[in-house]
Amino acid sequence: MASISMKLIEIFLIFTILYKKAAMIFLLYGMAVFSFGYSFLAQASTELRFFTHDGKQLLFGDPKESALEFAILEKNRFRGKVGNFIHIVSLLKGPLSVDVGVDAMMVGTFHGEDDWETPLDSIDGKIGGYLEFRNGRFQTKASFEHLSAHLSDGKFRGSIPPLSHDEKALLGYDANENLYAIRLTENFSNYSREFLKFIVSYKVLNTKLYLGLSRTVHISEPSELKSRYGPSYQAGFETTLKLFHFPLPFFISSDFQWKHEHNYLLEQNHHLGLDLKGFRPFANYYEGFDQRGIYWDLKEQYLALGLSFPMY
């Protein structure tokens, strides 16, 4: 046991040197959860499970939360999310549980054309691991995640011809399309980063309230993001209710984020839909910076209609 403890301390020190304060917060949380979980094992009534899944998203309103959904956006755009998470190890005792797991998601955006084709515009990927503690209505989750994003040639199919950099700059597209065109040149850089995230939530009746803190710990590209390390904040809620004597239950979720790289300008994401068994049809309003990593510094605002499915 002493050798295991020394190895854990060595790993914690290495991470702390690399990622400083944010890593220290994350790892102290990890030590607390690990210690709490280890104490479970000494009790005969504790249950140990491997590779389980409860199908519950912690934050439905968070655009970066793993999900299985399809949505139709304004301006003839489509978005598909294919993501899931699994608890590799779970320790359970009554209402208490400690989970260690992995989390991954791919997000593709498409645009429609007159011939009914839908070329791929961009692809974003997320993969990471997490520590989670739950006690009845209370839940916390700490995760370390990698994000990367890539532009697809479908964005320019039929809309931006294969012209030179100087010709593209003179074509007269609006500001966003012109920026997209410039980013297709040889100077174009992709998007890759790693971050730590801590969420705490509490459920009151049918309403889940949550607060979040995250910090980017490493940025590979783009270069202009490398000087924008700092904490980001998050808050939101999700509730289910009956409206106007309608027989089917509704759900409402709102997510608010203030990110360091955007000088803490408010980003908001709202959902209204039906909470049906097996799927959730919803309407979505988003206002803030583009969630696609490749366009991280462009503002956008849209309405969307979509379907979300439970993850098993």
PDB file of C-alpha atoms in Angstrom:
ATOM      1  CA  MET A   1       0.000   0.000   0.000  1.00  0.00           C
ATOM      2  CA  ALA A   2       2.890   2.351   0.777  1.00  0.00           C
ATOM      3  CA  SER A   3       4.407   1.830  -2.679  1.00  0.00           C
ATOM      4  CA  ILE A   4       1.053   2.577  -4.338  1.00  0.00           C
ATOM      5  CA  SER A   5       0.701   5.779  -2.313  1.00  0.00           C
ATOM      6  CA  MET A   6       4.205   6.913  -3.282  1.00  0.00           C
ATOM      7  CA  LYS A   7       3.464   6.235  -6.950  1.00  0.00           C
ATOM      8  CA  LEU A   8       0.251   8.267  -6.767  1.00  0.00           C
ATOM      9  CA  ILE A   9       2.091  11.156  -5.112  1.00  0.00           C
ATOM     10  CA  GLU A  10       4.745  11.006  -7.850  1.00  0.00           C
ATOM     11  CA  ILE A  11       2.107  11.169 -10.581  1.00  0.00           C
ATOM     12  CA  PHE A  12       0.345  14.084  -8.830  1.00  0.00           C
ATOM     13  CA  LEU A  13       3.617  16.019  -8.599  1.00  0.00           C
ATOM     14  CA  ILE A  14       4.386  15.503 -12.300  1.00  0.00           C
ATOM     15  CA  PHE A  15       0.945  16.765 -13.332  1.00  0.00           C
ATOM     16  CA  THR A  16       1.177  19.697 -10.955  1.00  0.00           C
ATOM     17  CA  ILE A  17       4.507  20.775 -12.447  1.00  0.00           C
ATOM     18  CA  LEU A  18       3.043  20.559 -15.950  1.00  0.00           C
ATOM     19  CA  TYR A  19      -0.318  22.227 -15.360  1.00  0.00           C
ATOM     20  CA  LYS A  20       0.188  24.144 -12.100  1.00  0.00           C
ATOM     21  CA  LYS A  21      -2.866  25.451 -10.215  1.00  0.00           C
ATOM     22  CA  ALA A  22      -5.616  23.931 -12.365  1.00  0.00           C
ATOM     23  CA  ALA A  23      -3.998  20.506 -12.164  1.00  0.00           C
ATOM     24  CA  MET A  24      -3.611  20.845  -8.400  1.00  0.00           C
ATOM     25  CA  ILE A  25      -7.351  21.508  -7.978  1.00  0.00           C
ATOM     26  CA  PHE A  26      -8.253  18.603 -10.242  1.00  0.00           C
ATOM     27  CA  LEU A  27      -5.833  16.183  -8.636  1.00  0.00           C
ATOM     28  CA  LEU A  28      -6.795  17.095  -5.086  1.00  0.00           C
ATOM     29  CA  TYR A  29     -10.373  16.365  -6.077  1.00  0.00           C
ATOM     30  CA  GLY A  30      -9.182  13.068  -7.555  1.00  0.00           C
ATOM     31  CA  MET A  31      -7.342  12.170  -4.357  1.00  0.00           C
ATOM     32  CA  ALA A  32     -10.456  12.896  -2.294  1.00  0.00           C
ATOM     33  CA  VAL A  33     -12.674  10.773  -4.538  1.00  0.00           C
ATOM     34  CA  PHE A  34     -10.089   7.979  -4.662  1.00  0.00           C
ATOM     35  CA  SER A  35      -9.695   7.971  -0.872  1.00  0.00           C
ATOM     36  CA  PHE A  36     -13.454   7.966  -0.396  1.00  0.00           C
ATOM     37  CA  GLY A  37     -13.815   5.131  -2.895  1.00  0.00           C
ATOM     38  CA  TYR A  38     -11.016   3.115  -1.353  1.00  0.00           C
ATOM     39  CA  SER A  39     -12.703   3.303   2.034  1.00  0.00           C
ATOM     40  CA  PHE A  40     -15.753   1.710   0.370  1.00  0.00           C
ATOM     41  CA  LEU A  41     -13.769  -1.431  -0.377  1.00  0.00           C
ATOM     42  CA  ALA A  42     -13.231  -2.096   3.308  1.00  0.00           C
ATOM     43  CA  GLN A  43     -16.982  -2.445   3.848  1.00  0.00           C
ATOM     44  CA  ALA A  44     -18.749  -5.717   3.087  1.00  0.00           C
ATOM     45  CA  SER A  45     -21.880  -3.978   1.817  1.00  0.00           C
ATOM     46  CA  THR A  46     -20.007  -2.156  -0.942  1.00  0.00           C
ATOM     47  CA  GLU A  47     -20.647  -3.232  -4.537  1.00  0.00           C
ATOM     48  CA  LEU A  48     -17.944  -3.029  -7.192  1.00  0.00           C
ATOM     49  CA  ARG A  49     -19.034  -2.851 -10.850  1.00  0.00           C
ATOM     50  CA  PHE A  50     -17.142  -2.663 -14.119  1.00  0.00           C
ATOM     51  CA  PHE A  51     -18.161  -1.093 -17.452  1.00  0.00           C
ATOM     52  CA  THR A  52     -21.578   0.219 -16.468  1.00  0.00           C
ATOM     53  CA  HIS A  53     -23.735   2.980 -17.917  1.00  0.00           C
ATOM     54  CA  ASP A  54     -26.719   4.770 -16.421  1.00  0.00           C
ATOM     55  CA  GLY A  55     -27.684   6.645 -19.595  1.00  0.00           C
ATOM     56  CA  LYS A  56     -27.939  10.014 -17.825  1.00  0.00           C
ATOM     57  CA  GLN A  57     -26.294  13.165 -19.127  1.00  0.00           C
ATOM     58  CA  LEU A  58     -25.101  15.462 -16.378  1.00  0.00           C
ATOM     59  CA  LEU A  59     -25.551  18.660 -18.443  1.00  0.00           C
ATOM     60  CA  PHE A  60     -28.031  18.450 -21.328  1.00  0.00           C
ATOM     61  CA  GLY A  61     -27.677  22.159 -22.096  1.00  0.00           C
ATOM     62  CA  ASP A  62     -23.870  22.169 -22.402  1.00  0.00           C
ATOM     63  CA  PRO A  63     -22.933  22.171 -26.128  1.00  0.00           C
ATOM     64  CA  LYS A  64     -19.788  20.161 -25.299  1.00  0.00           C
ATOM     65  CA  GLU A  65     -21.600  17.447 -23.324  1.00  0.00           C
ATOM     66  CA  SER A  66     -21.525  14.034 -25.021  1.00  0.00           C
ATOM     67  CA  ALA A  67     -24.852  13.319 -26.707  1.00  0.00           C
ATOM     68  CA  LEU A  68     -26.553  11.382 -29.467  1.00  0.00           C
ATOM     69  CA  GLU A  69     -28.624  13.895 -31.414  1.00  0.00           C
ATOM     70  CA  PHE A  70     -29.467  15.431 -34.764  1.00  0.00           C
ATOM     71  CA  ALA A  71     -30.500  19.060 -35.305  1.00  0.00           C
ATOM     72  CA  ILE A  72     -31.568  21.311 -38.180  1.00  0.00           C
ATOM     73  CA  LEU A  73     -30.168  24.836 -37.838  1.00  0.00           C
ATOM     74  CA  GLU A  74     -30.937  28.091 -39.583  1.00  0.00           C
ATOM     75  CA  LYS A  75     -29.225  28.943 -42.902  1.00  0.00           C
ATOM     76  CA  ASN A  76     -29.719  25.400 -44.232  1.00  0.00           C
ATOM     77  CA  ARG A  77     -27.258  23.848 -41.794  1.00  0.00           C
ATOM     78  CA  PHE A  78     -27.378  20.473 -40.048  1.00  0.00           C
ATOM     79  CA  ARG A  79     -25.549  19.143 -37.011  1.00  0.00           C
ATOM     80  CA  GLY A  80     -25.049  15.576 -35.852  1.00  0.00           C
ATOM     81  CA  LYS A  81     -23.574  14.464 -32.518  1.00  0.00           C
ATOM     82  CA  VAL A  82     -22.463  10.908 -31.822  1.00  0.00           C
ATOM     83  CA  GLY A  83     -21.123  10.592 -28.292  1.00  0.00           C
ATOM     84  CA  ASN A  84     -21.232   8.406 -25.239  1.00  0.00           C
ATOM     85  CA  PHE A  85     -19.604   7.764 -21.880  1.00  0.00           C
ATOM     86  CA  ILE A  86     -19.048   4.672 -19.772  1.00  0.00           C
ATOM     87  CA  HIS A  87     -18.120   4.085 -16.142  1.00  0.00           C
ATOM     88  CA  ILE A  88     -15.099   1.783 -16.246  1.00  0.00           C
ATOM     89  CA  VAL A  89     -15.170   1.226 -12.485  1.00  0.00           C
ATOM     90  CA  SER A  90     -18.034   2.040 -10.120  1.00  0.00           C
ATOM     91  CA  LEU A  91     -18.156   1.725  -6.338  1.00  0.00           C
ATOM     92  CA  LEU A  92     -21.677   1.725  -4.900  1.00  0.00           C
ATOM     93  CA  LYS A  93     -23.086   1.735  -1.395  1.00  0.00           C
ATOM     94  CA  GLY A  94     -26.736   2.655  -1.077  1.00  0.00           C
ATOM     95  CA  PRO A  95     -27.286   6.116  -2.627  1.00  0.00           C
ATOM     96  CA  LEU A  96     -23.517   6.749  -2.798  1.00  0.00           C
ATOM     97  CA  SER A  97     -21.429   5.999  -5.876  1.00  0.00           C
ATOM     98  CA  VAL A  98     -17.958   6.783  -7.163  1.00  0.00           C
ATOM     99  CA  ASP A  99     -17.324   6.352 -10.891  1.00  0.00           C
ATOM    100  CA  VAL A 100     -14.175   6.444 -13.009  1.00  0.00           C
ATOM    101  CA  GLY A 101     -14.865   6.515 -16.724  1.00  0.00           C
ATOM    102  CA  VAL A 102     -14.147   7.662 -20.254  1.00  0.00           C
ATOM    103  CA  ASP A 103     -16.068  10.054 -22.470  1.00  0.00           C
ATOM    104  CA  ALA A 104     -15.945  10.611 -26.256  1.00  0.00           C
ATOM    105  CA  MET A 105     -17.946  12.432 -28.942  1.00  0.00           C
ATOM    106  CA  MET A 106     -17.759  13.405 -32.619  1.00  0.00           C
ATOM    107  CA  VAL A 107     -19.708  16.412 -33.946  1.00  0.00           C
ATOM    108  CA  GLY A 108     -20.242  16.946 -37.674  1.00  0.00           C
ATOM    109  CA  THR A 109     -21.812  20.008 -39.313  1.00  0.00           C
ATOM    110  CA  PHE A 110     -23.256  19.918 -42.814  1.00  0.00           C
ATOM    111  CA  HIS A 111     -24.944  22.280 -45.264  1.00  0.00           C
ATOM    112  CA  GLY A 112     -27.733  21.527 -47.706  1.00  0.00           C
ATOM    113  CA  GLU A 113     -27.486  22.103 -51.449  1.00  0.00           C
ATOM    114  CA  ASP A 114     -30.048  22.345 -54.254  1.00  0.00           C
ATOM    115  CA  ASP A 115     -29.381  18.765 -55.395  1.00  0.00           C
ATOM    116  CA  TRP A 116     -30.314  17.422 -51.914  1.00  0.00           C
ATOM    117  CA  GLU A 117     -26.700  16.676 -51.087  1.00  0.00           C
ATOM    118  CA  THR A 118     -25.295  17.608 -47.668  1.00  0.00           C
ATOM    119  CA  PRO A 119     -21.504  18.103 -47.814  1.00  0.00           C
ATOM    120  CA  LEU A 120     -19.569  17.954 -44.540  1.00  0.00           C
ATOM    121  CA  ASP A 121     -18.358  21.389 -43.385  1.00  0.00           C
ATOM    122  CA  SER A 122     -16.408  20.570 -40.230  1.00  0.00           C
ATOM    123  CA  ILE A 123     -15.729  17.829 -37.731  1.00  0.00           C
ATOM    124  CA  ASP A 124     -14.998  18.210 -34.004  1.00  0.00           C
ATOM    125  CA  GLY A 125     -13.798  15.445 -31.711  1.00  0.00           C
ATOM    126  CA  LYS A 126     -13.658  15.084 -27.933  1.00  0.00           C
ATOM    127  CA  ILE A 127     -12.147  12.372 -25.765  1.00  0.00           C
ATOM    128  CA  GLY A 128     -11.338  12.328 -22.067  1.00  0.00           C
ATOM    129  CA  GLY A 129     -11.637  10.720 -18.677  1.00  0.00           C
ATOM    130  CA  TYR A 130     -13.555  11.638 -15.533  1.00  0.00           C
ATOM    131  CA  LEU A 131     -14.030  11.070 -11.832  1.00  0.00           C
ATOM    132  CA  GLU A 132     -17.591  11.330 -10.559  1.00  0.00           C
ATOM    133  CA  PHE A 133     -19.174  11.246  -7.113  1.00  0.00           C
ATOM    134  CA  ARG A 134     -22.924  10.967  -6.517  1.00  0.00           C
ATOM    135  CA  ASN A 135     -24.959  10.980  -3.334  1.00  0.00           C
ATOM    136  CA  GLY A 136     -28.667  11.114  -3.979  1.00  0.00           C
ATOM    137  CA  ARG A 137     -29.471  14.543  -5.389  1.00  0.00           C
ATOM    138  CA  PHE A 138     -25.870  15.766  -5.131  1.00  0.00           C
ATOM    139  CA  GLN A 139     -23.334  15.108  -7.890  1.00  0.00           C
ATOM    140  CA  THR A 140     -19.821  16.285  -8.760  1.00  0.00           C
ATOM    141  CA  LYS A 141     -17.693  15.484 -11.780  1.00  0.00           C
ATOM    142  CA  ALA A 142     -14.090  16.328 -12.631  1.00  0.00           C
ATOM    143  CA  SER A 143     -12.778  15.581 -16.115  1.00  0.00           C
ATOM    144  CA  PHE A 144      -9.691  15.975 -18.254  1.00  0.00           C
ATOM    145  CA  GLU A 145     -10.594  16.283 -21.938  1.00  0.00           C
ATOM    146  CA  HIS A 146      -8.975  16.755 -25.326  1.00  0.00           C
ATOM    147  CA  LEU A 147     -10.722  18.717 -28.085  1.00  0.00           C
ATOM    148  CA  SER A 148      -9.688  18.911 -31.720  1.00  0.00           C
ATOM    149  CA  ALA A 149     -11.420  20.334 -34.772  1.00  0.00           C
ATOM    150  CA  HIS A 150     -10.869  20.147 -38.497  1.00  0.00           C
ATOM    151  CA  LEU A 151     -12.310  21.908 -41.519  1.00  0.00           C
ATOM    152  CA  SER A 152     -13.776  19.789 -44.311  1.00  0.00           C
ATOM    153  CA  ASP A 153     -13.711  20.645 -48.008  1.00  0.00           C
ATOM    154  CA  GLY A 154     -17.508  20.335 -48.030  1.00  0.00           C
ATOM    155  CA  LYS A 155     -17.687  23.866 -46.612  1.00  0.00           C
ATOM    156  CA  PHE A 156     -16.428  25.253 -49.912  1.00  0.00           C
ATOM    157  CA  ARG A 157     -18.134  22.898 -52.325  1.00  0.00           C
ATOM    158  CA  GLY A 158     -20.255  24.951 -54.703  1.00  0.00           C
ATOM    159  CA  SER A 159     -19.907  28.103 -52.610  1.00  0.00           C
ATOM    160  CA  ILE A 160     -16.269  29.235 -52.765  1.00  0.00           C
ATOM    161  CA  PRO A 161     -14.342  28.455 -55.978  1.00  0.00           C
ATOM    162  CA  PRO A 162     -10.688  27.309 -55.879  1.00  0.00           C
ATOM    163  CA  LEU A 163      -9.168  30.770 -56.193  1.00  0.00           C
ATOM    164  CA  SER A 164      -5.922  32.207 -54.902  1.00  0.00           C
ATOM    165  CA  HIS A 165      -5.642  33.819 -51.477  1.00  0.00           C
ATOM    166  CA  ASP A 166      -5.684  37.346 -52.948  1.00  0.00           C
ATOM    167  CA  GLU A 167      -8.665  36.578 -55.169  1.00  0.00           C
ATOM    168  CA  LYS A 168     -10.631  35.190 -52.227  1.00  0.00           C
ATOM    169  CA  ALA A 169      -9.965  38.359 -50.228  1.00  0.00           C
ATOM    170  CA  LEU A 170     -11.535  40.433 -53.034  1.00  0.00           C
ATOM    171  CA  LEU A 171     -14.630  38.318 -53.726  1.00  0.00           C
ATOM    172  CA  GLY A 172     -16.971  40.380 -51.542  1.00  0.00           C
ATOM    173  CA  TYR A 173     -18.322  37.625 -49.286  1.00  0.00           C
ATOM    174  CA  ASP A 174     -19.565  38.686 -45.896  1.00  0.00           C
ATOM    175  CA  ALA A 175     -17.017  38.850 -43.078  1.00  0.00           C
ATOM    176  CA  ASN A 176     -17.507  35.279 -41.886  1.00  0.00           C
ATOM    177  CA  GLU A 177     -17.380  33.657 -45.340  1.00  0.00           C
ATOM    178  CA  ASN A 178     -14.319  35.705 -46.233  1.00  0.00           C
ATOM    179  CA  LEU A 179     -12.608  34.508 -43.069  1.00  0.00           C
ATOM    180  CA  TYR A 180     -13.532  30.907 -43.891  1.00  0.00           C
ATOM    181  CA  ALA A 181     -11.953  31.334 -47.319  1.00  0.00           C
ATOM    182  CA  ILE A 182      -8.729  32.763 -45.956  1.00  0.00           C
ATOM    183  CA  ARG A 183      -8.455  29.889 -43.483  1.00  0.00           C
ATOM    184  CA  LEU A 184      -8.363  27.387 -46.327  1.00  0.00           C
ATOM    185  CA  THR A 185      -4.969  28.658 -47.486  1.00  0.00           C
ATOM    186  CA  GLU A 186      -1.566  27.214 -46.614  1.00  0.00           C
ATOM    187  CA  ASN A 187      -1.480  29.411 -43.497  1.00  0.00           C
ATOM    188  CA  PHE A 188      -4.559  27.688 -42.121  1.00  0.00           C
ATOM    189  CA  SER A 189      -4.151  26.057 -38.691  1.00  0.00           C
ATOM    190  CA  ASN A 190      -6.327  23.460 -37.014  1.00  0.00           C
ATOM    191  CA  TYR A 191      -7.648  23.544 -33.464  1.00  0.00           C
ATOM    192  CA  SER A 192      -6.393  21.369 -30.605  1.00  0.00           C
ATOM    193  CA  ARG A 193      -6.497  21.859 -26.848  1.00  0.00           C
ATOM    194  CA  GLU A 194      -6.743  20.068 -23.488  1.00  0.00           C
ATOM    195  CA  PHE A 195      -8.677  21.320 -20.490  1.00  0.00           C
ATOM    196  CA  LEU A 196      -9.758  20.447 -16.956  1.00  0.00           C
ATOM    197  CA  LYS A 197     -13.390  20.811 -15.927  1.00  0.00           C
ATOM    198  CA  PHE A 198     -15.163  20.600 -12.576  1.00  0.00           C
ATOM    199  CA  ILE A 199     -18.968  20.495 -12.231  1.00  0.00           C
ATOM    200  CA  VAL A 200     -21.144  20.380  -9.106  1.00  0.00           C
ATOM    201  CA  SER A 201     -24.910  19.904  -9.324  1.00  0.00           C
ATOM    202  CA  TYR A 202     -27.861  19.515  -6.970  1.00  0.00           C
ATOM    203  CA  LYS A 203     -31.401  18.448  -7.807  1.00  0.00           C
ATOM    204  CA  VAL A 204     -34.323  20.216  -6.130  1.00  0.00           C
ATOM    205  CA  LEU A 205     -37.638  18.462  -6.862  1.00  0.00           C
ATOM    206  CA  ASN A 206     -37.579  18.142 -10.673  1.00  0.00           C
ATOM    207  CA  THR A 207     -34.927  20.818 -11.249  1.00  0.00           C
ATOM    208  CA  LYS A 208     -31.187  20.232 -11.525  1.00  0.00           C
ATOM    209  CA  LEU A 209     -28.996  23.262 -10.737  1.00  0.00           C
ATOM    210  CA  TYR A 210     -25.290  23.296 -11.534  1.00  0.00           C
ATOM    211  CA  LEU A 211     -22.115  25.380 -11.433  1.00  0.00           C
ATOM    212  CA  GLY A 212     -18.909  24.737 -13.340  1.00  0.00           C
ATOM    213  CA  LEU A 213     -15.273  25.789 -13.473  1.00  0.00           C
ATOM    214  CA  SER A 214     -12.843  24.892 -16.271  1.00  0.00           C
ATOM    215  CA  ARG A 215      -9.345  25.820 -17.365  1.00  0.00           C
ATOM    216  CA  THR A 216      -7.392  25.160 -20.521  1.00  0.00           C
ATOM    217  CA  VAL A 217      -4.079  23.523 -19.614  1.00  0.00           C
ATOM    218  CA  HIS A 218      -2.523  23.067 -23.056  1.00  0.00           C
ATOM    219  CA  ILE A 219      -3.084  24.498 -26.544  1.00  0.00           C
ATOM    220  CA  SER A 220      -1.405  23.076 -29.639  1.00  0.00           C
ATOM    221  CA  GLU A 221      -3.050  25.409 -32.164  1.00  0.00           C
ATOM    222  CA  PRO A 222      -4.167  27.977 -33.223  1.00  0.00           C
ATOM    223  CA  SER A 223      -1.242  30.110 -32.107  1.00  0.00           C
ATOM    224  CA  GLU A 224      -3.403  33.122 -31.168  1.00  0.00           C
ATOM    225  CA  LEU A 225      -5.072  31.047 -28.443  1.00  0.00           C
ATOM    226  CA  LYS A 226      -1.808  30.126 -26.713  1.00  0.00           C
ATOM    227  CA  SER A 227      -1.731  33.343 -24.710  1.00  0.00           C
ATOM    228  CA  ARG A 228      -5.327  32.960 -23.476  1.00  0.00           C
ATOM    229  CA  TYR A 229      -5.002  30.562 -20.565  1.00  0.00           C
ATOM    230  CA  GLY A 230      -7.324  31.259 -17.676  1.00  0.00           C
ATOM    231  CA  PRO A 231     -10.397  30.062 -15.774  1.00  0.00           C
ATOM    232  CA  SER A 232     -13.834  29.859 -17.390  1.00  0.00           C
ATOM    233  CA  TYR A 233     -17.163  29.686 -15.587  1.00  0.00           C
ATOM    234  CA  GLN A 234     -20.484  27.982 -16.156  1.00  0.00           C
ATOM    235  CA  ALA A 235     -23.967  27.874 -14.609  1.00  0.00           C
ATOM    236  CA  GLY A 236     -27.309  26.467 -15.615  1.00  0.00           C
ATOM    237  CA  PHE A 237     -30.356  24.356 -14.876  1.00  0.00           C
ATOM    238  CA  GLU A 238     -32.621  21.681 -16.301  1.00  0.00           C
ATOM    239  CA  THR A 239     -36.191  20.989 -15.235  1.00  0.00           C
ATOM    240  CA  THR A 240     -39.126  18.802 -16.237  1.00  0.00           C
ATOM    241  CA  LEU A 241     -42.715  19.923 -15.807  1.00  0.00           C
ATOM    242  CA  LYS A 242     -46.287  19.717 -17.061  1.00  0.00           C
ATOM    243  CA  LEU A 243     -47.525  22.761 -18.983  1.00  0.00           C
ATOM    244  CA  PHE A 244     -51.161  23.839 -19.482  1.00  0.00           C
ATOM    245  CA  HIS A 245     -52.547  20.403 -18.553  1.00  0.00           C
ATOM    246  CA  PHE A 246     -50.744  18.897 -21.542  1.00  0.00           C
ATOM    247  CA  PRO A 247     -50.482  15.104 -20.971  1.00  0.00           C
ATOM    248  CA  LEU A 248     -46.812  14.851 -21.995  1.00  0.00           C
ATOM    249  CA  PRO A 249     -43.937  16.186 -19.825  1.00  0.00           C
ATOM    250  CA  PHE A 250     -41.856  19.118 -21.037  1.00  0.00           C
ATOM    251  CA  PHE A 251     -38.239  19.836 -20.245  1.00  0.00           C
ATOM    252  CA  ILE A 252     -36.435  23.179 -20.176  1.00  0.00           C
ATOM    253  CA  SER A 253     -32.681  23.647 -19.941  1.00  0.00           C
ATOM    254  CA  SER A 254     -30.473  26.729 -19.943  1.00  0.00           C
ATOM    255  CA  ASP A 255     -26.684  26.874 -19.945  1.00  0.00           C
ATOM    256  CA  PHE A 256     -24.595  30.024 -19.420  1.00  0.00           C
ATOM    257  CA  GLN A 257     -20.826  30.233 -19.914  1.00  0.00           C
ATOM    258  CA  TRP A 258     -18.195  32.926 -19.481  1.00  0.00           C
ATOM    259  CA  LYS A 259     -14.928  31.903 -21.140  1.00  0.00           C
ATOM    260  CA  HIS A 260     -11.513  33.420 -20.581  1.00  0.00           C
ATOM    261  CA  GLU A 261     -10.569  33.288 -24.283  1.00  0.00           C
ATOM    262  CA  HIS A 262     -13.639  35.410 -25.119  1.00  0.00           C
ATOM    263  CA  ASN A 263     -13.039  38.013 -22.397  1.00  0.00           C
ATOM    264  CA  TYR A 264     -15.926  36.577 -20.364  1.00  0.00           C
ATOM    265  CA  LEU A 265     -18.658  37.609 -22.807  1.00  0.00           C
ATOM    266  CA  LEU A 266     -21.856  35.687 -22.092  1.00  0.00           C
ATOM    267  CA  GLU A 267     -22.640  32.568 -24.151  1.00  0.00           C
ATOM    268  CA  GLN A 268     -26.105  31.114 -23.673  1.00  0.00           C
ATOM    269  CA  ASN A 269     -27.795  27.913 -24.837  1.00  0.00           C
ATOM    270  CA  HIS A 270     -31.509  27.170 -24.242  1.00  0.00           C
ATOM    271  CA  HIS A 271     -33.686  24.123 -24.936  1.00  0.00           C
ATOM    272  CA  LEU A 272     -37.436  23.529 -24.771  1.00  0.00           C
ATOM    273  CA  GLY A 273     -38.816  20.118 -25.643  1.00  0.00           C
ATOM    274  CA  LEU A 274     -40.754  16.997 -24.742  1.00  0.00           C
ATOM    275  CA  ASP A 275     -39.249  14.553 -22.259  1.00  0.00           C
ATOM    276  CA  LEU A 276     -40.479  11.322 -23.853  1.00  0.00           C
ATOM    277  CA  LYS A 277     -39.371   7.780 -23.153  1.00  0.00           C
ATOM    278  CA  GLY A 278     -36.652   6.904 -25.638  1.00  0.00           C
ATOM    279  CA  PHE A 279     -36.123  10.328 -27.239  1.00  0.00           C
ATOM    280  CA  ARG A 280     -36.442  14.089 -26.760  1.00  0.00           C
ATOM    281  CA  PRO A 281     -37.707  16.385 -29.561  1.00  0.00           C
ATOM    282  CA  PHE A 282     -36.553  19.942 -28.828  1.00  0.00           C
ATOM    283  CA  ALA A 283     -36.238  23.529 -29.968  1.00  0.00           C
ATOM    284  CA  ASN A 284     -32.863  25.176 -29.333  1.00  0.00           C
ATOM    285  CA  TYR A 285     -31.682  28.799 -29.209  1.00  0.00           C
ATOM    286  CA  TYR A 286     -27.977  29.604 -29.030  1.00  0.00           C
ATOM    287  CA  GLU A 287     -26.156  32.943 -28.825  1.00  0.00           C
ATOM    288  CA  GLY A 288     -22.423  33.266 -28.347  1.00  0.00           C
ATOM    289  CA  PHE A 289     -19.238  32.142 -30.067  1.00  0.00           C
ATOM    290  CA  ASP A 290     -19.212  29.343 -32.606  1.00  0.00           C
ATOM    291  CA  GLN A 291     -18.963  25.970 -30.853  1.00  0.00           C
ATOM    292  CA  ARG A 292     -16.977  24.508 -33.758  1.00  0.00           C
ATOM    293  CA  GLY A 293     -13.345  24.758 -32.732  1.00  0.00           C
ATOM    294  CA  ILE A 294     -12.175  25.811 -36.172  1.00  0.00           C
ATOM    295  CA  TYR A 295     -14.320  28.981 -35.876  1.00  0.00           C
ATOM    296  CA  TRP A 296     -13.702  29.531 -32.160  1.00  0.00           C
ATOM    297  CA  ASP A 297     -13.440  33.342 -32.480  1.00  0.00           C
ATOM    298  CA  LEU A 298     -16.575  33.950 -34.609  1.00  0.00           C
ATOM    299  CA  LYS A 299     -19.868  34.967 -33.021  1.00  0.00           C
ATOM    300  CA  GLU A 300     -23.090  33.246 -34.037  1.00  0.00           C
ATOM    301  CA  GLN A 301     -26.763  33.137 -33.159  1.00  0.00           C
ATOM    302  CA  TYR A 302     -29.253  30.537 -34.343  1.00  0.00           C
ATOM    303  CA  LEU A 303     -32.496  28.639 -33.781  1.00  0.00           C
ATOM    304  CA  ALA A 304     -32.598  24.878 -34.248  1.00  0.00           C
ATOM    305  CA  LEU A 305     -34.992  21.919 -34.116  1.00  0.00           C
ATOM    306  CA  GLY A 306     -33.689  18.506 -33.180  1.00  0.00           C
ATOM    307  CA  LEU A 307     -34.001  15.051 -31.657  1.00  0.00           C
ATOM    308  CA  SER A 308     -31.909  13.696 -28.803  1.00  0.00           C
ATOM    309  CA  PHE A 309     -31.743  10.040 -27.806  1.00  0.00           C
ATOM    310  CA  PRO A 310     -30.770   8.355 -24.525  1.00  0.00           C
ATOM    311  CA  MET A 311     -27.289   6.838 -24.503  1.00  0.00           C
ATOM    312  CA  TYR A 312     -26.959   3.170 -23.627  1.00  0.00           C
TER     313      TYR A 312
END
